XYZ file of C-alpha atoms in Angstrom:
315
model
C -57.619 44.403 70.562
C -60.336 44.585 67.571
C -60.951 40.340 68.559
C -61.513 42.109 71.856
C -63.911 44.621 70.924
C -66.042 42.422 68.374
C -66.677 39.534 71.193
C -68.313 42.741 73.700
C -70.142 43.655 71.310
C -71.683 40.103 70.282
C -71.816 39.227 73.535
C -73.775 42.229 74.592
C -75.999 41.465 71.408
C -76.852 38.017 72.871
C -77.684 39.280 76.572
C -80.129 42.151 75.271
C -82.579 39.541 73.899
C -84.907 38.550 76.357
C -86.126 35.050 75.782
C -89.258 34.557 78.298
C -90.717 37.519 76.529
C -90.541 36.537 73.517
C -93.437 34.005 71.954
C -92.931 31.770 68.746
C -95.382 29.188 67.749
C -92.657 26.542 67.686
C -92.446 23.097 69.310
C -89.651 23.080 72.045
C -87.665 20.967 69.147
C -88.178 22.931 66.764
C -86.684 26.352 69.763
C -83.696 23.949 70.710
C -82.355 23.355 67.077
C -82.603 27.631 66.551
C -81.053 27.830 69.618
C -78.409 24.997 68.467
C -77.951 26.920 65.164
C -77.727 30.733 66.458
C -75.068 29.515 68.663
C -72.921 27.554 66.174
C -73.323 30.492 63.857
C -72.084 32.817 66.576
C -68.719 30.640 67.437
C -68.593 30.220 63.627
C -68.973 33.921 62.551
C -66.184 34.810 66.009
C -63.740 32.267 64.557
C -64.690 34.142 60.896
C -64.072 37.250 62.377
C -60.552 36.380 64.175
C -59.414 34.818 60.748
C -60.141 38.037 59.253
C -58.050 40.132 62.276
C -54.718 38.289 61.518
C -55.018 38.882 57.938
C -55.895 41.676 58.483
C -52.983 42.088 60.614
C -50.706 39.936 58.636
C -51.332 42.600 55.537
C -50.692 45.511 57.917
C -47.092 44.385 59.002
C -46.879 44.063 54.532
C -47.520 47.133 54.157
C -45.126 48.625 56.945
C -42.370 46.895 55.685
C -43.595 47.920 51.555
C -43.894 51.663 52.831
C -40.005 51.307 54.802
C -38.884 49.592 51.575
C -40.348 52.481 49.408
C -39.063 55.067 51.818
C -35.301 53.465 51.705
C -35.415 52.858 47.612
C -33.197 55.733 46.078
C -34.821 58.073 43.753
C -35.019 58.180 39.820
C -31.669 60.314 39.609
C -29.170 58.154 41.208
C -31.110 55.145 39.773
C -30.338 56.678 35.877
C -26.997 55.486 36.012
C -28.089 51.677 36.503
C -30.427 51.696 34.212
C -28.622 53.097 31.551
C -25.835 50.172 32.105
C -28.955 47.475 32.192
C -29.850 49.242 29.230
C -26.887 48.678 27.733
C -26.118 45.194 28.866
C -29.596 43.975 27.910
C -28.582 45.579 24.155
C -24.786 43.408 24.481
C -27.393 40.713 24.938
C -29.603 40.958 22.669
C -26.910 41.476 19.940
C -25.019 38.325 21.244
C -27.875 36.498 20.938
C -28.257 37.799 17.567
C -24.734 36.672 16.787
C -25.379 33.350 18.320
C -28.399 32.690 16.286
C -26.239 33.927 13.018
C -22.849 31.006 13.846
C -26.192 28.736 14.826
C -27.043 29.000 11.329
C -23.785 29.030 10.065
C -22.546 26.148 12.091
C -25.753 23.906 10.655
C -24.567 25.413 7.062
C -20.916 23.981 7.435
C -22.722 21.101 9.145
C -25.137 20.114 6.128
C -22.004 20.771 3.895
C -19.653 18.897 5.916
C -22.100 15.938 5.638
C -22.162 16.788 1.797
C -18.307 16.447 2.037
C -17.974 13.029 3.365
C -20.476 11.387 0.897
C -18.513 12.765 -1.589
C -15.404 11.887 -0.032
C -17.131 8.059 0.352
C -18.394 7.974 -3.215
C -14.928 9.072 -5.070
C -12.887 6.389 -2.160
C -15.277 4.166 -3.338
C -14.945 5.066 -7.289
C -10.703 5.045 -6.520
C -11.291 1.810 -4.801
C -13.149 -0.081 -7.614
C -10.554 1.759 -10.216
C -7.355 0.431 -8.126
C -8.877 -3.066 -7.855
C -9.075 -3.466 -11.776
C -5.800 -1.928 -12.227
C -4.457 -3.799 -9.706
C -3.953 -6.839 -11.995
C -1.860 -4.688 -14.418
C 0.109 -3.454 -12.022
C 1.078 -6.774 -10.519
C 1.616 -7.762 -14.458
C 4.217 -4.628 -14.707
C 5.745 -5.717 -11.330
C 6.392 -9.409 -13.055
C 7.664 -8.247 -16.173
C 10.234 -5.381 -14.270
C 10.978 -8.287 -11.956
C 11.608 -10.642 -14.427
C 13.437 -7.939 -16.435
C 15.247 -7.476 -13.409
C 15.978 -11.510 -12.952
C 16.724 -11.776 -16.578
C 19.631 -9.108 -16.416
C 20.917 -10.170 -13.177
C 20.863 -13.963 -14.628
C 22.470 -12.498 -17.637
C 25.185 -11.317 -15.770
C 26.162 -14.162 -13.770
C 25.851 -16.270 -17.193
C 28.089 -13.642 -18.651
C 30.494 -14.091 -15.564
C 30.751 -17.687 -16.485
C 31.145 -17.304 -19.868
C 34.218 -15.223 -19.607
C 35.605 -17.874 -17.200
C 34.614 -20.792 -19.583
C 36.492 -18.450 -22.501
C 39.141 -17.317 -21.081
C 40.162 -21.286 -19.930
C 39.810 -23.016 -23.213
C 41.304 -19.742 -24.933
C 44.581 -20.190 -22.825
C 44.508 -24.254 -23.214
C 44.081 -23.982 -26.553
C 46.962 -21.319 -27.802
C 50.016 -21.610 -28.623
C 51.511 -18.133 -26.363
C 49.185 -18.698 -23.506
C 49.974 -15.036 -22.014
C 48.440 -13.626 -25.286
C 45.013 -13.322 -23.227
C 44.979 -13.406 -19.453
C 40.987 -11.933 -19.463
C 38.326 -11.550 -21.198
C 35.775 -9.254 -20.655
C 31.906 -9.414 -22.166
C 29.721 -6.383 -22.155
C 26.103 -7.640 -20.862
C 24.230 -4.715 -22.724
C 25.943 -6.048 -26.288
C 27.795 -8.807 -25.459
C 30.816 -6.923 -26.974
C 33.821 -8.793 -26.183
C 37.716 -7.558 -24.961
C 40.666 -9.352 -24.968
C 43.029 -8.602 -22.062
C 46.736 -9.428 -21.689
C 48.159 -10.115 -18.529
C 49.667 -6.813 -18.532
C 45.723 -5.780 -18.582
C 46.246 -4.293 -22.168
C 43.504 -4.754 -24.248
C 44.450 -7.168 -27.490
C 42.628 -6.104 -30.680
C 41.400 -8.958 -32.619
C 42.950 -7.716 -35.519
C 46.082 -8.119 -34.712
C 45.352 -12.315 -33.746
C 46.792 -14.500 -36.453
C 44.615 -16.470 -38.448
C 45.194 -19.904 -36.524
C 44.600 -17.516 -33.034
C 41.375 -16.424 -34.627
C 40.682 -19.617 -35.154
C 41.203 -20.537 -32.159
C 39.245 -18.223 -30.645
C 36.051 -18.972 -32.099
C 36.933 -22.317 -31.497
C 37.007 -21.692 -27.606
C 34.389 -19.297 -27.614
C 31.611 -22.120 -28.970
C 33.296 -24.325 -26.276
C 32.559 -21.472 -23.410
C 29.259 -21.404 -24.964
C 28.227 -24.966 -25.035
C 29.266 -25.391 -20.838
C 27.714 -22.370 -19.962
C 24.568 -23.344 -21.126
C 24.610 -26.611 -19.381
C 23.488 -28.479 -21.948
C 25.093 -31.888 -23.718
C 24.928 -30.697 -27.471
C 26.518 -31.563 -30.481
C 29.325 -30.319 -31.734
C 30.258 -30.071 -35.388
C 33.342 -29.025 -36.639
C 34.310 -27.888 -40.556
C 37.945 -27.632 -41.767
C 39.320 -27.695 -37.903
C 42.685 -27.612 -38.517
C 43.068 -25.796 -41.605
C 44.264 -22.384 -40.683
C 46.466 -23.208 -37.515
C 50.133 -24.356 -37.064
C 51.460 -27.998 -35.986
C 51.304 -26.905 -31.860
C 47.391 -25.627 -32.560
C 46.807 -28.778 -34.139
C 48.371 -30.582 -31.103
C 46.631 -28.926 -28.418
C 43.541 -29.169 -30.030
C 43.577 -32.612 -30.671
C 44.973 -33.314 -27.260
C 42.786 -31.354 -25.176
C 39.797 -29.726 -27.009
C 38.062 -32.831 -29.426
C 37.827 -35.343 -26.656
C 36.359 -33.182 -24.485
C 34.434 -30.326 -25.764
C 30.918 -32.375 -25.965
C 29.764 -36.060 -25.934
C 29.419 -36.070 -29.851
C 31.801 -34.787 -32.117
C 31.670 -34.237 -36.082
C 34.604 -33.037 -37.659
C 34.642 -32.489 -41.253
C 38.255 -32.530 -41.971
C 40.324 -32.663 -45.111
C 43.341 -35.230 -45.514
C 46.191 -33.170 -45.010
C 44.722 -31.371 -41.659
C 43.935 -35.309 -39.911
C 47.094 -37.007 -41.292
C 47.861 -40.629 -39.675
C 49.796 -39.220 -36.558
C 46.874 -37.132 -35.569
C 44.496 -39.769 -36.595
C 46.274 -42.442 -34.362
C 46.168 -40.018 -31.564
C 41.979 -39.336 -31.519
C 41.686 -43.307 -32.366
C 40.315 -44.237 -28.748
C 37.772 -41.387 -29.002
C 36.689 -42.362 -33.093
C 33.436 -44.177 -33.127
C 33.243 -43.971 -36.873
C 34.849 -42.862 -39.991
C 33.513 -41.875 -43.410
C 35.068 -40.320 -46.470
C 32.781 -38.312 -48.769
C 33.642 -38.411 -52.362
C 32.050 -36.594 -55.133
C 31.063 -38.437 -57.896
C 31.238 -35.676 -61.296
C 29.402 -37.883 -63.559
C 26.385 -38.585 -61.486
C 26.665 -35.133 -59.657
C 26.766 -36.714 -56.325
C 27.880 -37.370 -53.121
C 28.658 -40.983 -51.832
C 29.838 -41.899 -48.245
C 32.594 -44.564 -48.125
C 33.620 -46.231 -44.563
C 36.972 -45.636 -43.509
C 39.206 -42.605 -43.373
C 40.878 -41.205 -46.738
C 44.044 -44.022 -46.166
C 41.539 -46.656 -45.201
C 39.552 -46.040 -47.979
C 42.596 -46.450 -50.240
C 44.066 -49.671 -48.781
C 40.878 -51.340 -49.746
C 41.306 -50.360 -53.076
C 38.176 -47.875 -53.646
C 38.604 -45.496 -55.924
């Protein structure tokens, strides 16, 4: 309606001018371009002015619906309530935010110190590291020395094991009663030694006879020398001195010829008399008789046993 009203009016405007009465010292050219112009402006200033209108318009429908809006709104009282409880939820916020910036800081505290922690944690590994590499040595030396400790008493043992075998089998060959002992048992922590009878009584060594404690240290350096394993010597004083005629027999029969691959007994005449003598013959590689000599405070060795020496008339 106003885009109605403004193009009367213009138009109007345009018709009242009366151009044949008018008189301008102006070349036709010079009329036609005005004329050219004046109209252009005219269609420019109508489309200016219908621009305008629908804004215009445009603003007025705004407002209507701004006014209805206002008009609809509730009023301050029944709006209280709301914004007390915004009020009060932009307070919850503002505190949580507060308490979010307080575990932010605390959180990058335990952070920093957590960081702290595990170079610590690296450093002393490290230090515990280095330390248990250079004691590692001494405690692979302790290992050794418990294992060997370890080997050394279980060895021990099993030597002791054998020992009382070895003991107990020349012991019995040897004796004269050959139930006297039926075991023998060695302590491995001080090699203490019991006698057992074969009514597993224990025999006291005190009540042996001489010729059966002779007999048993005789069989107990016999044990020892095939335990060991070992081909040694074997030297003898006075054998036969302190035992009986059946000793004597069984040891010349079964212990002389066999207890080692070299034999030295230092016998007097009477214990090795010619019967005995005879009998270890095929195992005698040599024979010597020592004799003292008073004036020159010596000792002499003469070839031959005592008899032998005699029949060829040395004196």
């Amino acid at each position: 309606m106003n885009q109605a009203i403004v193009a009367d009016v213009l138009s109007d405007s345009i018709r009242t001018v009366d151009r044949t009465s008018l008189s301008f010292d102006i070349s036709r050219r010079a009329l036609g371009r005005i004329d050219y112009t004046v109209r252009h402006a005219i269609q420019d200033a109508q489309r200016r002015v219908n621009q305008t209108c629908k804004e215009l318009s445009r603003s007025k429908n705004a407002l209507d619906n701004i006014t209805l809006r206002i008009e609809q709104a509730p009023d301050e009282v029944s709006l209280a309530d709301d914004f007390e409880k915004l009020a009060g939820f932009n307070k919850r916020i503002n505190e949580a935010a507060a308490e979010v910036a307080v575990q932010r800081r605390e959180l990058k505290a335990n952070y920093t110190n957590a960081i702290n922690i595990a170079r610590s944690l690296r450093d002393k590994h490290r230090s515990l590291t280095e330390r248990q590499e250079s004691k590692l040595p001494i405690e692979y030396a302790d290992r050794v020395r418990q294992l060997l400790r370890e080997l050394r008493q279980t060895y021990a043992a099993q030597i002791i094991r054998r020992l009382e075998q070895e003991f107990g089998s020349a012991f019995r060959r040897l004796a004269r009663k050959e139930d006297i002992v039926a075991e023998v048992l060695i302590d491995p922590r001080n090699f203490s030694v019991t006698l057992m009878n074969s009514e597993k009584v224990e025999v006291s060594r005190s009540h042996l006879s001489a010729g059966e404690k002779q007999i048993y240290a005789i069989a107990m350096l016999e044990a020892l020398a095939r335990t060991s394993g070992r081909r040694l010597p074997v030297v003898i004083d006075t054998p036969l001195g302190r035992l009986d005629s059946q000793h004597r027999e069984n040891l010349v029969a079964h212990y002389f010829p066999n207890v080692s691959h070299q034999v030295l007994l230092l016998s007097t005449g009477t214990e090795i008399d010619k019967s005995l003598y005879q009998e270890l013959s095929p195992q005698i590689s040599h024979a010597y008789e020592i004799r003292y000599d008073e004036e020159e405070n010596t000792a002499q060795l003469h070839e031959g046993y005592f008899w032998q020496a005699e029949l060829r008339g040395i004196n």
